[in-house]
Structures are given as C-alpha cells and as structure tokens.
Tab-separated table of C-alpha atoms in Angstrom:
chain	number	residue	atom	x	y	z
A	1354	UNK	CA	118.944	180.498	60.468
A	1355	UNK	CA	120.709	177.844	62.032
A	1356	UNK	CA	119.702	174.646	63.404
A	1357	UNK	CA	122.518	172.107	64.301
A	1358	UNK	CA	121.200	169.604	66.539
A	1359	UNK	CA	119.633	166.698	64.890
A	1360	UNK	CA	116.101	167.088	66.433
A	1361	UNK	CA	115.815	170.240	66.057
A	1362	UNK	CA	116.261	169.788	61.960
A	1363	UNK	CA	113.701	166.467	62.248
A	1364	UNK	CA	111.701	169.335	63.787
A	1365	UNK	CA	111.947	171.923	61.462
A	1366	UNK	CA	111.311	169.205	58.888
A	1367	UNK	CA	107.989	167.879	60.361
A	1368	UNK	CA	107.028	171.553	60.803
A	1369	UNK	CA	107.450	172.566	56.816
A	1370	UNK	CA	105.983	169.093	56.100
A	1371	UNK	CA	102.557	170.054	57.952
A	1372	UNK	CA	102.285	174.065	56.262
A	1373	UNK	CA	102.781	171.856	52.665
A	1374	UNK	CA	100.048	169.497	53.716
A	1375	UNK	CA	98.079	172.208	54.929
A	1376	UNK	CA	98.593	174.285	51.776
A	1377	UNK	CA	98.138	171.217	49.182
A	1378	UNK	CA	95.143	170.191	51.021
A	1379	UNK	CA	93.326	173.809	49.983
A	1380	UNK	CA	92.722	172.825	46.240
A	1381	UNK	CA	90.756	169.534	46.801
A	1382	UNK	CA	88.715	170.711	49.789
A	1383	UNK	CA	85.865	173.037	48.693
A	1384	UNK	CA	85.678	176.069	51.044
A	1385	UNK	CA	82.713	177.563	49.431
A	1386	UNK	CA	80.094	178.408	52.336
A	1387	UNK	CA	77.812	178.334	49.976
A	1388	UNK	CA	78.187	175.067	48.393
A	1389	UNK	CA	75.481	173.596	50.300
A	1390	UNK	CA	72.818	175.729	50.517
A	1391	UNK	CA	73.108	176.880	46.562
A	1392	UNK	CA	72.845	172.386	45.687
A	1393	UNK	CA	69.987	172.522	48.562
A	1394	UNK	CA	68.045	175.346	47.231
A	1395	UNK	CA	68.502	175.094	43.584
A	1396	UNK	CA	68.001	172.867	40.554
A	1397	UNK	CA	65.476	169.738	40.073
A	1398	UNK	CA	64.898	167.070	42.663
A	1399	UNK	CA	66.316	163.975	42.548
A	1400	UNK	CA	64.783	160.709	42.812
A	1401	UNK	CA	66.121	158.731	45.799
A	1402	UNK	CA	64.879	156.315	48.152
A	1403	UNK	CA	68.286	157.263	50.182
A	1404	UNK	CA	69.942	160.140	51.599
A	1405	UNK	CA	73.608	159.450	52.549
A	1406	UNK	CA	74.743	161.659	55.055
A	1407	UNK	CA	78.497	161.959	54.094
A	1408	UNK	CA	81.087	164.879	54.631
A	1409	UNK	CA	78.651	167.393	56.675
A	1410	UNK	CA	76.481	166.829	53.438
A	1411	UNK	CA	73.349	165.065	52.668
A	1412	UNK	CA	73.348	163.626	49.235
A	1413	UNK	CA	71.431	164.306	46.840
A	1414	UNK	CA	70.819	167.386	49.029
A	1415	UNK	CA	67.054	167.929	47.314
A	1416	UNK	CA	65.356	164.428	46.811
A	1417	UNK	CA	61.601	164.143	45.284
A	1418	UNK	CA	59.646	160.673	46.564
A	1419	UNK	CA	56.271	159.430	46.017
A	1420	UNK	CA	53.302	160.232	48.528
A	1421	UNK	CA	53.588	157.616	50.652
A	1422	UNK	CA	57.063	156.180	49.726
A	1423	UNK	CA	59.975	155.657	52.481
A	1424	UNK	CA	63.146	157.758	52.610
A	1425	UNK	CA	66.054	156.505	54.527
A	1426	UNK	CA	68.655	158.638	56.154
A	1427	UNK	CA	71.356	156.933	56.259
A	1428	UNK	CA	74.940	159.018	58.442
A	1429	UNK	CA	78.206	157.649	57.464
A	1430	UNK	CA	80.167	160.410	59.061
A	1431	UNK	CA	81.999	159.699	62.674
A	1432	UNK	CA	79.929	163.014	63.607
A	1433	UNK	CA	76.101	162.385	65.009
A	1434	UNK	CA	74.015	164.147	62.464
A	1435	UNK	CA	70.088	164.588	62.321
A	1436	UNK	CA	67.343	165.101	59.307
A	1437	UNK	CA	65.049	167.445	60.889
A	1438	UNK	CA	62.183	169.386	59.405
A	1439	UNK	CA	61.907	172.162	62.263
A	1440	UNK	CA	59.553	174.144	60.012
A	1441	UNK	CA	56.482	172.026	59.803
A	1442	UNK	CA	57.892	169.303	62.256
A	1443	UNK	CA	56.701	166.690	59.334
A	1444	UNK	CA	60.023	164.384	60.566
A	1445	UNK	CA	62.861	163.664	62.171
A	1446	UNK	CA	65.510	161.179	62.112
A	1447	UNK	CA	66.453	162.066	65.902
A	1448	UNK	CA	70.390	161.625	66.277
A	1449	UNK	CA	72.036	159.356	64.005
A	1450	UNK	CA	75.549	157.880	64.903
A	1451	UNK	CA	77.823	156.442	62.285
A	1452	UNK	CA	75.988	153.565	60.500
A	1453	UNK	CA	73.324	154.690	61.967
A	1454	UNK	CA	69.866	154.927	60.020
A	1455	UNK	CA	66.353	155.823	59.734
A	1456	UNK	CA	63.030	155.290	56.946
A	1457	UNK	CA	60.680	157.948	57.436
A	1458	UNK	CA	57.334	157.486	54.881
A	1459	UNK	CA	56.180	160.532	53.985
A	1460	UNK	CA	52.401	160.807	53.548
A	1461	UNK	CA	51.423	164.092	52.627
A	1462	UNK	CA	52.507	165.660	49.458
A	1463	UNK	CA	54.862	169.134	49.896
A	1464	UNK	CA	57.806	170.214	50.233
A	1465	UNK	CA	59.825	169.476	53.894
A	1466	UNK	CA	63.011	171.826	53.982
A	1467	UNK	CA	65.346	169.987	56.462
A	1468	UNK	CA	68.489	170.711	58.712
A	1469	UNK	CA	70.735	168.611	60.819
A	1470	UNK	CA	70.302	169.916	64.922
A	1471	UNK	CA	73.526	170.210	65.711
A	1472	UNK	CA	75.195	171.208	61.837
A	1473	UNK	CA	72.256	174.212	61.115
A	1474	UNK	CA	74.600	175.278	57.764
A	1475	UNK	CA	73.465	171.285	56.778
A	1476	UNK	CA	70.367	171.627	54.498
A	1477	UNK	CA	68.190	169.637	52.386
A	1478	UNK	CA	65.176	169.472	50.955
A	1479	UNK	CA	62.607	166.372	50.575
A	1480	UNK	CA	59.746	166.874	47.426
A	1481	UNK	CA	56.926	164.524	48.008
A	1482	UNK	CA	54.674	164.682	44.964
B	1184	UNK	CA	119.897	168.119	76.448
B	1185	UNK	CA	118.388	170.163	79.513
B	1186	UNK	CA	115.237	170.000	81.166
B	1187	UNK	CA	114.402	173.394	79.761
B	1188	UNK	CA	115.371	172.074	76.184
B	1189	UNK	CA	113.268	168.415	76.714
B	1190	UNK	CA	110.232	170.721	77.411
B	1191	UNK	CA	110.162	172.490	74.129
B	1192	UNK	CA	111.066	169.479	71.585
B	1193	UNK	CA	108.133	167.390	73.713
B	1194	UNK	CA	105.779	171.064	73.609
B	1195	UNK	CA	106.983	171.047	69.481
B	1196	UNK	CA	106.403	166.889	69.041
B	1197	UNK	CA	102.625	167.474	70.984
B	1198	UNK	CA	101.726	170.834	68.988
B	1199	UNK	CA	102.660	168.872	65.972
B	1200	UNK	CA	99.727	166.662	66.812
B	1201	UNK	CA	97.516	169.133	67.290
B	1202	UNK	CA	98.252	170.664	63.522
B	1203	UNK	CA	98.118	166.924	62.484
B	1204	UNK	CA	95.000	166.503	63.416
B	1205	UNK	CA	93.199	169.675	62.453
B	1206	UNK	CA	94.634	169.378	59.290
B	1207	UNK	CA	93.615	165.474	59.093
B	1208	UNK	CA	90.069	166.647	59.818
B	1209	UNK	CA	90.723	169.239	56.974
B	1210	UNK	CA	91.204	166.732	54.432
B	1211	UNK	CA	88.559	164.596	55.871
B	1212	UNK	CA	84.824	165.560	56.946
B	1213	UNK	CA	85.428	168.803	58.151
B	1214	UNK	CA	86.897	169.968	55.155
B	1215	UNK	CA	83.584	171.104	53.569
B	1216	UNK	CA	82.265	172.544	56.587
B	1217	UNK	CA	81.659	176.835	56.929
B	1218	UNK	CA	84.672	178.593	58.299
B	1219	UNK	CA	85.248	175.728	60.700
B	1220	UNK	CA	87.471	174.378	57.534
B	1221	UNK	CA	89.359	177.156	57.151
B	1222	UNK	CA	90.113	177.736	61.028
B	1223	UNK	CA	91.149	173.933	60.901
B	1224	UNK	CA	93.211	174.997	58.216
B	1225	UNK	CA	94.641	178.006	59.843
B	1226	UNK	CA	95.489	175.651	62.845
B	1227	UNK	CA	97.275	173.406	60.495
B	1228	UNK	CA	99.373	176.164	59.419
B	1229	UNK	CA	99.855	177.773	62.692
B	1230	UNK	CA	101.286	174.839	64.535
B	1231	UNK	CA	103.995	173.888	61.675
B	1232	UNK	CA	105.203	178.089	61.888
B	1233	UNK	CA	105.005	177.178	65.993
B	1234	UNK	CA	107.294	174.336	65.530
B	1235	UNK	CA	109.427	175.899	63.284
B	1236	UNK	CA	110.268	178.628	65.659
B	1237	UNK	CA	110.585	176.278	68.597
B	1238	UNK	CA	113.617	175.030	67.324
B	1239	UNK	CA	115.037	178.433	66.694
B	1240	UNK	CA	116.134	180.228	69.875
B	1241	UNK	CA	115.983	183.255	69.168
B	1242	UNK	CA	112.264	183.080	68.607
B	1243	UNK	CA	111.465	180.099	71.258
B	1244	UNK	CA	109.913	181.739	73.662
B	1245	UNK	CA	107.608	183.769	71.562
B	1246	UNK	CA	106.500	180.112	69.452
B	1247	UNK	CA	106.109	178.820	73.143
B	1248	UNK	CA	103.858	181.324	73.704
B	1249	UNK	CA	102.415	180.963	70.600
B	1250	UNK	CA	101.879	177.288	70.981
B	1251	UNK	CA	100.164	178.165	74.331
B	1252	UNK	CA	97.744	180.386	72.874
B	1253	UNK	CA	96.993	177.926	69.610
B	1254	UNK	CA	96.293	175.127	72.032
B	1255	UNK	CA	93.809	177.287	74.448
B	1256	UNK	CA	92.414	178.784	71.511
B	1257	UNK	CA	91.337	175.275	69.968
B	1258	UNK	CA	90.504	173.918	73.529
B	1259	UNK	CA	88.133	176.929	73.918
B	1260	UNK	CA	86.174	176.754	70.265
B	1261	UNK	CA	85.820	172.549	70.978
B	1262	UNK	CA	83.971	173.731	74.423
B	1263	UNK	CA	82.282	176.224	72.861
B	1264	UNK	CA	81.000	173.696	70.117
B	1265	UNK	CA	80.827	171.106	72.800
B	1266	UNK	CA	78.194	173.149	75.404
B	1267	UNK	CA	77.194	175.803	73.648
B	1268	UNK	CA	73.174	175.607	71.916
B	1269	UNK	CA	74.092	177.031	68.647
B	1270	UNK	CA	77.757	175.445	68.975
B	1271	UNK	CA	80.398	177.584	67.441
B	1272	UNK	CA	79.913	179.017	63.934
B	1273	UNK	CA	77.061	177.188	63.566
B	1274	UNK	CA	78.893	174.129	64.456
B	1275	UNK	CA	78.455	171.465	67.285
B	1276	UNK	CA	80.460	168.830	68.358
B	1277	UNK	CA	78.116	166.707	70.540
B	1278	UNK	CA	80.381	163.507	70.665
B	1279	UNK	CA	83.887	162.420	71.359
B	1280	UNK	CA	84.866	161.277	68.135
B	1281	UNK	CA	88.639	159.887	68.243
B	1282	UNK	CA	90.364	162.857	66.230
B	1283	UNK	CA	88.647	164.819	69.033
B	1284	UNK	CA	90.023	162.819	72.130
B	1285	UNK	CA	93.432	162.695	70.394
B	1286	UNK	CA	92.996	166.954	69.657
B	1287	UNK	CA	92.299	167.568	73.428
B	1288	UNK	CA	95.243	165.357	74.631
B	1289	UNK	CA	97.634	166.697	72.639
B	1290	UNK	CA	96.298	170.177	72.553
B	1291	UNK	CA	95.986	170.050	77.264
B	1292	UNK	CA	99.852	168.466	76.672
B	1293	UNK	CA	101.097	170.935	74.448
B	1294	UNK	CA	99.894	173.988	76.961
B	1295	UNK	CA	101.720	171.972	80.062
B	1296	UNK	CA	104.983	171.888	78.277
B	1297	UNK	CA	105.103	174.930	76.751
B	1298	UNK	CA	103.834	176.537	79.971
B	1299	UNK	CA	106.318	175.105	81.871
B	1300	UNK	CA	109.020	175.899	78.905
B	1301	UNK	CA	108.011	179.221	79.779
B	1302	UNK	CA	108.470	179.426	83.466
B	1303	UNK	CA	111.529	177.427	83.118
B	1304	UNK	CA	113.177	179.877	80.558
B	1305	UNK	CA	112.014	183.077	82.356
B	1306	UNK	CA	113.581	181.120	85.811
B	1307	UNK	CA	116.722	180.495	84.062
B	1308	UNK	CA	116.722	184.009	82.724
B	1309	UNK	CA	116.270	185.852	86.200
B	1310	UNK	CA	119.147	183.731	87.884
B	1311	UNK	CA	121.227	184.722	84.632
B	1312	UNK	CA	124.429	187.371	85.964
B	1313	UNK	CA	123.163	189.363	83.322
B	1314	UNK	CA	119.730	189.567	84.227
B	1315	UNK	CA	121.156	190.292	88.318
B	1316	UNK	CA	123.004	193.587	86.877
C-alpha cells in the first residue's frame, strides 16, 4: 500500500482514527436489546416523584407513587419522546421536546405499563398504590 | 490535483462526516438504542474502510461506490424513520435534531461527489487509448 501525497495520508489517518473510535466506543455503550425491557419489567418499584427521560431511557424505568400523588416526566434528550399508557389510556405526556415536561396525578391505584409513541422498545412502568 | 482527484478527497472529507456523526450519536443517545446502535456503529466503521480505500487507487472506484451506497443507505433508513408509522426498527425520528441536519448534508454531499467521481473516472477511462483498442 502506498500513499504519497500528503492528503491522501491525512486521509488515511482520519479514516483509521474513526474505525478506533468506532471500535473503543463498543465497550462503554450497552448494546443489550434487552436492557430496557428486563429494568422495566423486573425488580421492585422505585419511589420517584420524577422520571428523567435520558438516553432513549426513562429512569427509574418502574416508579411506585401514592394514589393521588404527581409524577413528572421530565425529556432531556434532543429527541421528542412521549410517556404513554396505550393500554388503559390512564395518561399521556403528549410529545415532549428537550426540557420539555409534564405532572400527571395519578388517581386510581394500579399498575400503568407505559411506552414512548415514537421509541415503542422505550418502556416503563408507573405503580400507584 | 485534477478535477477527478478534487472529487474524491471532497467525497472522502464529506463521508468522513457522515461516519462522524453516526458514530457521535453512538457514543451519545443513540448508543443504547435496539439495533439502531449497532447500524450507527456499522456506519461508523464503514465510512473510515470507505475513506481508506478512497485514497488508494486501485480500490477508488469500488470505495466510491461504496460511499454511494453507505450514504443512500443512511438517507433511506432516516426517511424510513422519518415517515414511516412504526419508523424503522422500531425507531422514529420525528424531528430535525442538528446531528440529523448535519447527517443529511453530508450524507446528499457525499453521493454528489462520489457520483460524479464515478462518471468522471468511467469518462476518463473510455477516452483512455487503452480502453479505444
């Protein structure tokens, strides 16, 4: 292999550059499909009078709230996200830019699974006891 | 420098973007996402082999190529994700987010380039004595 012009060795450089970025960016990015739905579906809920939506996540994915306490959803992502129950149509946060956020009071006790509209693999759970 | 070799360093510089960029998102939000992260990924990786073989003639015309087809390819999943109900993969992209403006510039100037790399290297080829004989 030879490349003797000066560009095209800045280029060859900027090329290896971006597959070693791209290959020692693998180890701290979690490319488990299930990540999500196994911290959504399993385990105790958590407290929370927040959910941050952060990273295609919601955190704590599975939050537990008093009968008639507020929840606020609140998207820090640059990507519009929702908090929709499309099961029992209890809520929904409509489309929340960045900063965006919305405090729905939940009045009933159950259990309101949860997706975002336009990121169905988002999931989360709200306990209202 | 030619014309013919201006159009492939400027097709390498924008298709570096375009791996920039995928690979950005990578590291950043989309990172965590369903097999969206590891197509991001893939594009990452794709673009800096592209480049790589730009510069080498022997294989510049087949990384063109290439670099055509990684571009279209990424244009067609973000329209796909863009109009498409269920998105792509599960995965919408409803709004023009900045990485996604810069991906679609770089990605539509990358497939002019390269295109016209191309037709410029198959024009140069066909006029060649050796191609006449």
């Amino acid at each position: 292999m030879k490349v003797d012009r000066p560009i095209g060795k800045v280029l060859v450089g900027l090329g290896a550059l971006l597959i070693v970025l791209s290959l020692v960016a693998i180890p701290f990015k979690g490319t488990d499909a299930d990540k999500k739905e196994s911290t959504a579906s399993g385990g105790g809920a958590t407290p929370s009078d927040k959910v941050m939506i952060k990273g295609f996540e919601y955190g704590p994915p599975n939050v537990a709230v008093k009968t008639g306490a507020k929840l606020t959803f609140l998207n820090q992502d640059s990507a519009e996200h929702t908090a929709s129950d499309k099961m029992s149509d209890a809520f929904d946060t409509g489309t929340l830019q960045k900063g965006q956020s919305k405090t729905v009071t939940f009045d009933k006790p159950g259990t309101y699974a949860y997706i975002c509209e336009f990121h169905v693999f988002m999931k989360g759970k709200v306990t209202v006891k | 420098m030619t014309s013919s070799d201006r159009l492939w360093v400027l097709g390498a510089l924008t298709t570096l973007v375009v791996g920039a960029v995928h690979v950005q998102q990578f590291m950043g939000e989309v990172g965590d996402v369903p097999t969206i992260a590891q197509l991001f990924l893939l594009n990452g990786l794709g673009a800096g082999g592209i480049v790589i073989g730009l510069v080498l003639p022997r294989f510049r015309r087949i990384a063109a190529l290439g670099g055509i087809g990684l571009s279209v390819g990424a244009l067609v999943s973000l329209a796909i994700a863009r109009y498409a109900e269920d998105g792509i993969f599960d995965y919408t992209e409803p709004d023009l987010r900045a990485p996604v403006v810069v991906a679609i510039l770089s990605e539509l100037a990358s497939v002019a380039l390269l295109s016209a790399y191309v037709a410029s290297a198959r024009r140069g080829a066909a006029s060649s004595p050796s191609a006449a004989t």
